[in-house]
mmCIF file of C-alpha atoms in Angstrom:
data_model
loop_
_atom_site.group_PDB
_atom_site.id
_atom_site.type_symbol
_atom_site.label_atom_id
_atom_site.label_comp_id
_atom_site.label_asym_id
_atom_site.label_seq_id
_atom_site.Cartn_x
_atom_site.Cartn_y
_atom_site.Cartn_z
ATOM 1 C CA UNK V 1190 24.848 -4.209 -12.287
ATOM 2 C CA UNK V 1191 27.476 -2.791 -9.917
ATOM 3 C CA UNK V 1192 30.841 -2.121 -11.519
ATOM 4 C CA UNK V 1193 34.113 -2.809 -9.754
ATOM 5 C CA UNK V 1194 36.615 0.014 -9.474
ATOM 6 C CA UNK V 1195 38.734 -1.697 -12.096
ATOM 7 C CA UNK V 1196 35.834 -2.055 -14.530
ATOM 8 C CA UNK V 1197 34.863 1.576 -14.042
ATOM 9 C CA UNK V 1198 38.337 2.972 -14.745
ATOM 10 C CA UNK V 1199 38.875 0.727 -17.765
ATOM 11 C CA UNK V 1200 35.393 1.605 -19.010
ATOM 12 C CA UNK V 1201 36.154 5.308 -18.633
ATOM 13 C CA UNK V 1202 39.329 4.976 -20.674
ATOM 14 C CA UNK V 1203 37.346 3.204 -23.391
ATOM 15 C CA UNK V 1204 34.687 5.941 -23.123
ATOM 16 C CA UNK V 1205 31.915 3.509 -22.387
ATOM 17 C CA UNK V 1206 28.554 4.721 -21.110
ATOM 18 C CA UNK V 1207 28.441 4.635 -17.304
ATOM 19 C CA UNK V 1208 26.378 6.040 -14.471
ATOM 20 C CA UNK V 1209 29.296 8.172 -13.309
ATOM 21 C CA UNK V 1210 33.018 8.678 -13.992
ATOM 22 C CA UNK V 1211 35.589 7.102 -11.676
ATOM 23 C CA UNK V 1212 37.602 9.035 -9.124
ATOM 24 C CA UNK V 1213 41.111 7.890 -9.990
ATOM 25 C CA UNK V 1214 44.456 9.684 -9.757
ATOM 26 C CA UNK V 1215 46.514 8.917 -12.863
ATOM 27 C CA UNK V 1216 49.384 11.199 -11.849
ATOM 28 C CA UNK V 1217 51.222 10.803 -8.537
ATOM 29 C CA UNK V 1218 49.334 10.634 -5.247
ATOM 30 C CA UNK V 1219 51.459 9.742 -2.228
ATOM 31 C CA UNK V 1220 50.604 12.050 0.638
ATOM 32 C CA UNK V 1221 51.786 12.252 4.219
ATOM 33 C CA UNK V 1222 48.398 10.940 5.325
ATOM 34 C CA UNK V 1223 48.761 7.903 3.075
ATOM 35 C CA UNK V 1224 52.278 7.246 4.341
ATOM 36 C CA UNK V 1225 51.200 7.358 7.975
ATOM 37 C CA UNK V 1226 48.198 5.143 7.308
ATOM 38 C CA UNK V 1227 50.001 2.394 5.413
ATOM 39 C CA UNK V 1228 53.363 2.471 7.203
ATOM 40 C CA UNK V 1229 55.351 2.971 4.014
ATOM 41 C CA UNK V 1230 56.979 6.321 3.388
ATOM 42 C CA UNK V 1231 59.538 8.273 1.424
ATOM 43 C CA UNK V 1232 62.412 8.022 0.765
ATOM 44 C CA UNK V 1233 62.479 4.247 1.346
ATOM 45 C CA UNK V 1234 59.344 3.685 -0.752
ATOM 46 C CA UNK V 1235 61.194 4.928 -3.825
ATOM 47 C CA UNK V 1236 63.695 2.073 -3.715
ATOM 48 C CA UNK V 1237 61.933 -0.883 -2.071
ATOM 49 C CA UNK V 1238 59.389 -2.689 -4.295
ATOM 50 C CA UNK V 1239 57.176 -3.873 -1.427
ATOM 51 C CA UNK V 1240 57.092 -0.442 0.187
ATOM 52 C CA UNK V 1241 56.446 1.174 -3.188
ATOM 53 C CA UNK V 1242 53.554 -1.208 -3.829
ATOM 54 C CA UNK V 1243 52.102 -0.648 -0.360
ATOM 55 C CA UNK V 1244 52.186 3.131 -0.746
ATOM 56 C CA UNK V 1245 50.959 2.979 -4.345
ATOM 57 C CA UNK V 1246 47.919 0.971 -3.265
ATOM 58 C CA UNK V 1247 47.184 3.168 -0.249
ATOM 59 C CA UNK V 1248 45.338 5.679 -2.440
ATOM 60 C CA UNK V 1249 42.672 3.003 -2.885
ATOM 61 C CA UNK V 1250 42.959 1.387 0.554
ATOM 62 C CA UNK V 1251 43.045 4.645 2.498
ATOM 63 C CA UNK V 1252 41.112 7.156 0.387
ATOM 64 C CA UNK V 1253 38.799 4.971 -1.698
ATOM 65 C CA UNK V 1254 40.255 6.153 -4.995
ATOM 66 C CA UNK V 1255 39.498 3.755 -7.824
ATOM 67 C CA UNK V 1256 42.976 2.984 -9.198
ATOM 68 C CA UNK V 1257 46.435 2.260 -7.826
ATOM 69 C CA UNK V 1258 49.652 3.762 -9.151
ATOM 70 C CA UNK V 1259 53.482 3.778 -8.878
ATOM 71 C CA UNK V 1260 56.320 5.114 -9.152
ATOM 72 C CA UNK V 1261 56.450 8.389 -7.432
ATOM 73 C CA UNK V 1262 58.759 10.759 -9.335
ATOM 74 C CA UNK V 1263 60.332 11.586 -12.704
ATOM 75 C CA UNK V 1264 63.965 10.940 -11.763
ATOM 76 C CA UNK V 1265 64.141 7.148 -11.815
ATOM 77 C CA UNK V 1266 64.908 6.795 -15.538
ATOM 78 C CA UNK V 1267 67.351 9.719 -15.402
ATOM 79 C CA UNK V 1268 69.224 8.036 -12.566
ATOM 80 C CA UNK V 1269 69.410 4.769 -14.513
ATOM 81 C CA UNK V 1270 70.846 6.732 -17.456
ATOM 82 C CA UNK V 1271 73.565 8.381 -15.378
ATOM 83 C CA UNK V 1272 72.143 11.418 -13.578
ATOM 84 C CA UNK V 1273 73.312 11.945 -9.996
ATOM 85 C CA UNK V 1274 70.290 12.036 -7.672
ATOM 86 C CA UNK V 1275 69.477 13.302 -4.197
ATOM 87 C CA UNK V 1276 66.916 10.774 -2.953
ATOM 88 C CA UNK V 1277 65.058 13.351 -0.905
ATOM 89 C CA UNK V 1278 63.433 13.082 2.488
ATOM 90 C CA UNK V 1279 60.201 11.936 4.101
ATOM 91 C CA UNK V 1280 58.550 15.085 2.739
ATOM 92 C CA UNK V 1281 60.714 15.908 -0.286
ATOM 93 C CA UNK V 1282 60.898 14.211 -3.693
ATOM 94 C CA UNK V 1283 64.123 12.945 -5.257
ATOM 95 C CA UNK V 1284 65.922 15.679 -7.168
ATOM 96 C CA UNK V 1285 68.508 15.837 -9.924
ATOM 97 C CA UNK V 1286 71.950 16.910 -8.704
ATOM 98 C CA UNK V 1287 73.440 17.371 -12.134
ATOM 99 C CA UNK V 1288 73.354 16.574 -15.834
ATOM 100 C CA UNK V 1289 75.917 14.030 -17.022
ATOM 101 C CA UNK V 1290 76.423 15.064 -20.633
ATOM 102 C CA UNK V 1291 78.384 17.952 -22.088
ATOM 103 C CA UNK V 1292 75.705 19.830 -23.975
ATOM 104 C CA UNK V 1293 75.578 23.610 -23.917
ATOM 105 C CA UNK V 1294 74.396 25.243 -27.150
ATOM 106 C CA UNK V 1295 74.963 28.710 -25.694
ATOM 107 C CA UNK V 1296 78.688 27.887 -25.495
ATOM 108 C CA UNK V 1297 78.479 25.835 -28.680
ATOM 109 C CA UNK V 1298 79.610 22.672 -26.913
ATOM 110 C CA UNK V 1299 77.760 19.576 -28.043
ATOM 111 C CA UNK V 1300 78.084 15.928 -27.162
ATOM 112 C CA UNK V 1301 76.427 13.672 -29.698
ATOM 113 C CA UNK V 1302 74.200 10.918 -28.261
ATOM 114 C CA UNK V 1303 76.344 8.248 -29.918
ATOM 115 C CA UNK V 1304 79.325 9.647 -28.001
ATOM 116 C CA UNK V 1305 77.503 9.453 -24.671
ATOM 117 C CA UNK V 1306 78.022 6.589 -22.267
ATOM 118 C CA UNK V 1307 74.394 5.427 -22.328
ATOM 119 C CA UNK V 1308 73.619 1.886 -21.123
ATOM 120 C CA UNK V 1309 72.060 -0.762 -23.320
ATOM 121 C CA UNK V 1310 68.319 -1.271 -22.937
ATOM 122 C CA UNK V 1311 68.546 -4.462 -20.851
ATOM 123 C CA UNK V 1312 70.955 -2.832 -18.423
ATOM 124 C CA UNK V 1313 68.683 0.194 -18.142
ATOM 125 C CA UNK V 1314 65.617 -1.941 -17.408
ATOM 126 C CA UNK V 1315 67.462 -3.786 -14.650
ATOM 127 C CA UNK V 1316 68.970 -0.731 -12.974
ATOM 128 C CA UNK V 1317 67.868 0.871 -9.716
ATOM 129 C CA UNK V 1318 64.370 2.228 -9.396
ATOM 130 C CA UNK V 1319 63.467 1.354 -12.979
ATOM 131 C CA UNK V 1320 63.697 -2.282 -11.894
ATOM 132 C CA UNK V 1321 62.078 -1.566 -8.517
ATOM 133 C CA UNK V 1322 58.992 -0.057 -10.150
ATOM 134 C CA UNK V 1323 58.552 -3.094 -12.393
ATOM 135 C CA UNK V 1324 58.722 -5.323 -9.315
ATOM 136 C CA UNK V 1325 56.192 -3.081 -7.559
ATOM 137 C CA UNK V 1326 53.841 -3.408 -10.557
ATOM 138 C CA UNK V 1327 53.905 -7.186 -10.178
ATOM 139 C CA UNK V 1328 53.090 -6.936 -6.474
ATOM 140 C CA UNK V 1329 50.274 -4.452 -7.060
ATOM 141 C CA UNK V 1330 48.832 -6.609 -9.820
ATOM 142 C CA UNK V 1331 48.773 -9.590 -7.464
ATOM 143 C CA UNK V 1332 47.294 -7.797 -4.454
ATOM 144 C CA UNK V 1333 44.945 -5.269 -6.127
ATOM 145 C CA UNK V 1334 44.755 -6.094 -9.836
ATOM 146 C CA UNK V 1335 41.511 -8.035 -9.587
ATOM 147 C CA UNK V 1336 39.618 -5.050 -8.203
ATOM 148 C CA UNK V 1337 41.631 -2.025 -9.348
ATOM 149 C CA UNK V 1338 43.275 -0.684 -12.465
ATOM 150 C CA UNK V 1339 47.072 -0.687 -12.018
ATOM 151 C CA UNK V 1340 48.815 2.397 -13.430
ATOM 152 C CA UNK V 1341 52.540 2.554 -14.107
ATOM 153 C CA UNK V 1342 54.109 5.981 -14.461
ATOM 154 C CA UNK V 1343 57.063 6.927 -16.629
ATOM 155 C CA UNK V 1344 58.804 9.993 -18.062
ATOM 156 C CA UNK V 1345 58.405 11.451 -21.550
ATOM 157 C CA UNK V 1346 61.325 11.591 -23.993
ATOM 158 C CA UNK V 1347 61.732 15.377 -24.247
ATOM 159 C CA UNK V 1348 61.626 15.683 -20.458
ATOM 160 C CA UNK V 1349 64.056 12.805 -19.944
ATOM 161 C CA UNK V 1350 66.475 14.185 -22.528
ATOM 162 C CA UNK V 1351 66.344 17.486 -20.653
ATOM 163 C CA UNK V 1352 67.262 15.720 -17.420
ATOM 164 C CA UNK V 1353 70.395 14.370 -19.077
ATOM 165 C CA UNK V 1354 71.414 17.582 -20.863
ATOM 166 C CA UNK V 1355 69.823 20.318 -18.713
ATOM 167 C CA UNK V 1356 66.337 21.315 -19.833
ATOM 168 C CA UNK V 1357 67.339 24.942 -20.421
ATOM 169 C CA UNK V 1358 70.086 23.808 -22.804
ATOM 170 C CA UNK V 1359 67.773 21.433 -24.647
ATOM 171 C CA UNK V 1360 65.061 24.075 -25.079
ATOM 172 C CA UNK V 1361 67.632 26.624 -26.236
ATOM 173 C CA UNK V 1362 68.830 24.178 -28.879
ATOM 174 C CA UNK V 1363 65.259 23.818 -30.184
ATOM 175 C CA UNK V 1364 65.779 27.335 -31.548
ATOM 176 C CA UNK V 1365 69.495 27.288 -32.346
ATOM 177 C CA UNK V 1366 70.069 23.709 -33.515
ATOM 178 C CA UNK V 1367 66.721 21.893 -33.790
ATOM 179 C CA UNK V 1368 68.189 18.876 -35.565
ATOM 180 C CA UNK V 1369 70.584 18.278 -32.684
ATOM 181 C CA UNK V 1370 67.739 18.603 -30.169
ATOM 182 C CA UNK V 1371 65.670 16.045 -32.077
ATOM 183 C CA UNK V 1372 68.670 13.742 -32.344
ATOM 184 C CA UNK V 1373 68.983 13.616 -28.567
ATOM 185 C CA UNK V 1374 65.246 13.119 -27.952
ATOM 186 C CA UNK V 1375 65.289 10.394 -30.585
ATOM 187 C CA UNK V 1376 68.171 8.691 -28.793
ATOM 188 C CA UNK V 1377 66.179 8.662 -25.537
ATOM 189 C CA UNK V 1378 62.948 7.442 -27.157
ATOM 190 C CA UNK V 1379 63.889 3.696 -27.124
ATOM 191 C CA UNK V 1380 64.434 3.793 -23.351
ATOM 192 C CA UNK V 1381 60.999 5.333 -22.823
ATOM 193 C CA UNK V 1382 59.344 2.731 -25.038
ATOM 194 C CA UNK V 1383 61.191 -0.191 -23.465
ATOM 195 C CA UNK V 1384 60.257 0.988 -19.989
ATOM 196 C CA UNK V 1385 56.592 1.363 -20.950
ATOM 197 C CA UNK V 1386 56.600 -2.148 -22.399
ATOM 198 C CA UNK V 1387 58.261 -3.452 -19.245
ATOM 199 C CA UNK V 1388 55.655 -1.827 -16.995
ATOM 200 C CA UNK V 1389 52.855 -3.446 -18.994
ATOM 201 C CA UNK V 1390 54.619 -6.817 -18.940
ATOM 202 C CA UNK V 1391 55.085 -6.542 -15.175
ATOM 203 C CA UNK V 1392 51.377 -6.014 -14.524
ATOM 204 C CA UNK V 1393 50.369 -2.442 -15.333
ATOM 205 C CA UNK V 1394 47.033 -1.995 -17.089
ATOM 206 C CA UNK V 1395 47.887 1.574 -18.096
ATOM 207 C CA UNK V 1396 51.114 3.428 -18.795
ATOM 208 C CA UNK V 1397 50.804 7.078 -17.807
ATOM 209 C CA UNK V 1398 53.605 9.169 -19.280
ATOM 210 C CA UNK V 1399 54.412 12.611 -17.884
ATOM 211 C CA UNK V 1400 56.037 15.036 -20.327
ATOM 212 C CA UNK V 1401 56.135 18.285 -18.306
ATOM 213 C CA UNK V 1402 58.981 19.871 -20.276
ATOM 214 C CA UNK V 1403 56.734 19.908 -23.361
ATOM 215 C CA UNK V 1404 54.346 22.243 -21.546
ATOM 216 C CA UNK V 1405 53.417 25.421 -23.380
ATOM 217 C CA UNK V 1406 55.180 27.211 -20.511
ATOM 218 C CA UNK V 1407 58.460 25.814 -21.907
ATOM 219 C CA UNK V 1408 57.972 24.603 -25.472
ATOM 220 C CA UNK V 1409 55.975 26.608 -28.008
ATOM 221 C CA UNK V 1410 52.846 24.799 -29.275
ATOM 222 C CA UNK V 1411 54.129 24.936 -32.845
ATOM 223 C CA UNK V 1412 57.268 23.066 -31.729
ATOM 224 C CA UNK V 1413 55.438 20.338 -29.814
ATOM 225 C CA UNK V 1414 55.001 17.743 -32.554
ATOM 226 C CA UNK V 1415 58.528 18.022 -33.947
ATOM 227 C CA UNK V 1416 60.325 17.949 -30.607
ATOM 228 C CA UNK V 1417 58.054 15.882 -28.355
ATOM 229 C CA UNK V 1418 54.895 14.578 -30.032
ATOM 230 C CA UNK V 1419 56.461 12.464 -32.763
ATOM 231 C CA UNK V 1420 58.674 10.726 -30.204
ATOM 232 C CA UNK V 1421 55.809 10.252 -27.736
ATOM 233 C CA UNK V 1422 53.808 8.596 -30.503
ATOM 234 C CA UNK V 1423 56.465 5.964 -31.054
ATOM 235 C CA UNK V 1424 57.345 5.312 -27.407
ATOM 236 C CA UNK V 1425 53.869 5.636 -25.860
ATOM 237 C CA UNK V 1426 51.178 5.802 -28.529
ATOM 238 C CA UNK V 1427 52.453 2.663 -30.259
ATOM 239 C CA UNK V 1428 52.441 0.543 -27.089
ATOM 240 C CA UNK V 1429 50.138 -2.487 -27.092
ATOM 241 C CA UNK V 1430 48.020 -1.381 -24.169
ATOM 242 C CA UNK V 1431 46.196 1.543 -22.601
ATOM 243 C CA UNK V 1432 48.210 4.734 -22.433
ATOM 244 C CA UNK V 1433 47.674 8.207 -20.996
ATOM 245 C CA UNK V 1434 49.758 11.307 -21.706
ATOM 246 C CA UNK V 1435 50.001 14.052 -19.093
ATOM 247 C CA UNK V 1436 51.409 17.500 -19.840
ATOM 248 C CA UNK V 1437 51.449 20.293 -17.287
ATOM 249 C CA UNK V 1438 50.346 23.884 -17.700
ATOM 250 C CA UNK V 1439 47.797 25.433 -20.040
ATOM 251 C CA UNK V 1440 47.563 22.700 -22.647
ATOM 252 C CA UNK V 1441 44.587 24.105 -24.589
ATOM 253 C CA UNK V 1442 46.611 24.777 -27.733
ATOM 254 C CA UNK V 1443 48.279 21.359 -27.774
ATOM 255 C CA UNK V 1444 45.343 19.103 -26.867
ATOM 256 C CA UNK V 1445 44.854 18.103 -30.536
ATOM 257 C CA UNK V 1446 48.583 17.405 -30.861
ATOM 258 C CA UNK V 1447 48.508 15.320 -27.683
ATOM 259 C CA UNK V 1448 45.833 13.120 -29.231
ATOM 260 C CA UNK V 1449 47.849 12.935 -32.451
ATOM 261 C CA UNK V 1450 50.322 10.785 -30.499
ATOM 262 C CA UNK V 1451 47.840 7.907 -30.546
ATOM 263 C CA UNK V 1452 47.204 7.688 -26.817
ATOM 264 C CA UNK V 1453 44.048 6.334 -25.212
ATOM 265 C CA UNK V 1454 43.568 9.477 -23.173
ATOM 266 C CA UNK V 1455 45.173 12.672 -21.977
ATOM 267 C CA UNK V 1456 45.492 14.258 -18.538
ATOM 268 C CA UNK V 1457 45.239 18.049 -18.301
ATOM 269 C CA UNK V 1458 45.590 20.639 -15.565
ATOM 270 C CA UNK V 1459 43.048 23.066 -14.200
ATOM 271 C CA UNK V 1460 44.777 25.859 -16.155
ATOM 272 C CA UNK V 1461 42.505 24.745 -18.987
ATOM 273 C CA UNK V 1462 38.848 25.431 -18.302
ATOM 274 C CA UNK V 1463 37.213 21.974 -18.208
ATOM 275 C CA UNK V 1464 34.432 22.896 -20.647
ATOM 276 C CA UNK V 1465 36.934 24.374 -23.083
ATOM 277 C CA UNK V 1466 39.190 21.329 -22.742
ATOM 278 C CA UNK V 1467 36.331 18.997 -23.659
ATOM 279 C CA UNK V 1468 35.393 21.179 -26.616
ATOM 280 C CA UNK V 1469 38.958 21.273 -27.958
ATOM 281 C CA UNK V 1470 39.400 17.520 -27.420
ATOM 282 C CA UNK V 1471 36.478 16.963 -29.784
ATOM 283 C CA UNK V 1472 35.775 13.420 -28.553
ATOM 284 C CA UNK V 1473 39.127 12.076 -29.757
ATOM 285 C CA UNK V 1474 39.890 10.106 -26.604
ATOM 286 C CA UNK V 1475 39.450 9.878 -22.856
ATOM 287 C CA UNK V 1476 39.827 13.085 -20.861
ATOM 288 C CA UNK V 1477 41.351 12.864 -17.382
ATOM 289 C CA UNK V 1478 41.507 15.673 -14.814
ATOM 290 C CA UNK V 1479 41.296 18.408 -13.944
ATOM 291 C CA UNK V 1480 40.847 19.272 -10.251
ATOM 292 C CA UNK V 1481 43.496 21.818 -9.270
ATOM 293 C CA UNK V 1482 46.445 20.564 -7.247
ATOM 294 C CA UNK V 1483 47.468 23.794 -5.536
ATOM 295 C CA UNK V 1484 43.892 25.010 -5.270
ATOM 296 C CA UNK V 1485 41.587 23.477 -4.268
ATOM 297 C CA UNK V 1486 43.294 20.174 -3.364
ATOM 298 C CA UNK V 1487 46.180 21.574 -1.312
ATOM 299 C CA UNK V 1488 44.956 24.992 -0.203
ATOM 300 C CA UNK V 1489 41.185 24.796 -0.540
ATOM 301 C CA UNK V 1490 38.395 23.357 1.572
ATOM 302 C CA UNK V 1491 36.609 20.030 1.055
ATOM 303 C CA UNK V 1492 33.698 22.009 -0.393
ATOM 304 C CA UNK V 1493 36.028 23.697 -2.873
ATOM 305 C CA UNK V 1494 37.336 20.292 -3.953
ATOM 306 C CA UNK V 1495 33.855 18.825 -4.290
ATOM 307 C CA UNK V 1496 32.735 21.783 -6.415
ATOM 308 C CA UNK V 1497 35.761 21.442 -8.724
ATOM 309 C CA UNK V 1498 35.268 17.693 -9.093
ATOM 310 C CA UNK V 1499 31.604 18.121 -9.991
ATOM 311 C CA UNK V 1500 32.541 20.819 -12.517
ATOM 312 C CA UNK V 1501 35.019 18.529 -14.286
ATOM 313 C CA UNK V 1502 32.406 15.774 -14.337
ATOM 314 C CA UNK V 1503 29.718 18.114 -15.646
ATOM 315 C CA UNK V 1504 32.068 19.291 -18.397
ATOM 316 C CA UNK V 1505 32.411 15.704 -19.572
ATOM 317 C CA UNK V 1506 35.727 14.420 -18.208
ATOM 318 C CA UNK V 1507 35.814 10.636 -18.411
ATOM 319 C CA UNK V 1508 37.810 10.191 -15.220
ATOM 320 C CA UNK V 1509 37.975 12.744 -12.420
ATOM 321 C CA UNK V 1510 41.539 13.179 -11.251
ATOM 322 C CA UNK V 1511 43.958 15.745 -9.932
ATOM 323 C CA UNK V 1512 45.177 18.089 -12.645
ATOM 324 C CA UNK V 1513 48.769 17.055 -11.915
ATOM 325 C CA UNK V 1514 50.657 15.294 -9.117
ATOM 326 C CA UNK V 1515 48.900 15.599 -5.763
ATOM 327 C CA UNK V 1516 51.022 17.677 -3.327
ATOM 328 C CA UNK V 1517 52.427 15.570 -0.503
ATOM 329 C CA UNK V 1518 50.849 17.790 2.168
ATOM 330 C CA UNK V 1519 47.338 17.673 0.710
ATOM 331 C CA UNK V 1520 44.799 17.265 3.546
ATOM 332 C CA UNK V 1521 43.170 13.849 3.782
ATOM 333 C CA UNK V 1522 39.722 15.405 3.960
ATOM 334 C CA UNK V 1523 40.225 17.136 0.614
ATOM 335 C CA UNK V 1524 41.053 13.900 -1.193
ATOM 336 C CA UNK V 1525 38.118 12.197 0.475
ATOM 337 C CA UNK V 1526 35.912 15.089 -0.662
ATOM 338 C CA UNK V 1527 36.934 14.446 -4.269
ATOM 339 C CA UNK V 1528 36.096 10.760 -3.943
ATOM 340 C CA UNK V 1529 32.743 11.404 -2.270
ATOM 341 C CA UNK V 1530 31.687 14.104 -4.730
ATOM 342 C CA UNK V 1531 32.330 11.822 -7.687
ATOM 343 C CA UNK V 1532 30.757 8.719 -6.159
ATOM 344 C CA UNK V 1533 27.678 10.742 -5.189
ATOM 345 C CA UNK V 1534 27.100 11.471 -8.892
ATOM 346 C CA UNK V 1535 25.715 7.958 -9.407
#
């Protein structure tokens, strides 16, 4: 019996036995080639639900990838919570222009979360691109949901708190005033949970949360659970649906802690050897990844990409994906090579 793309991705997340894993990008994939092909491009696609949906579905329509996904950056929640944003260009992502709250542990200046002018949850969910992405989910569900798994992306609580306070300040406070750091991440947690629930209600099959500031490059593994993991569990792991946690960098030492959050699966970068990642994961959930974004996807050849994809599949990854967000300038032929290599495994 032939499986649809949707059935294959959902089956992979449930770790069902299949003839091959799917080729599905759970992190961002919105390349220049996709934009030209579908007629929807940055920066307009960040703020227009129809354009966002069109670009989000182009990874399936244009490349043959087996899932569709939106939004396209990690600044939409920060903007809705008060961060000034530069919306970027046709080839550049939106960027934070500042951090709205007075929080500098090095100067011993602290603003408590209850003193901050944070919106109520309903206002947050109906503000700017947070609302746009929910509307895009509904469109994608209607146009592609029968055949493809719809993935909604959001931002993790430690990362989002860092956007509001300045990540350097938040990380510094982990060492100097850990209770204050946890108080702020705890204050942001309800927004992350409400947004995940809203994405599911709007039509997403999977919520994929990115928590890059909890990478071992920034936060020590022994600090992960206290300052990120416990909050991720409540705002992602406890959602009534399928959920995937992505953390950048060499996540070998925190893979068990990532699964402690109660997620369906985790997405890891190529900085972790795929065979080692599978060993450390110890069959606790779905493994997604881990074809390198810089190399081979962006800088390598189609053969390099195919070799990396087959290696991740051979190691036992349940879904073959980019290790992180696909660079906007990634050559079309390299993404097609990933898709072909995986589909040829059947």
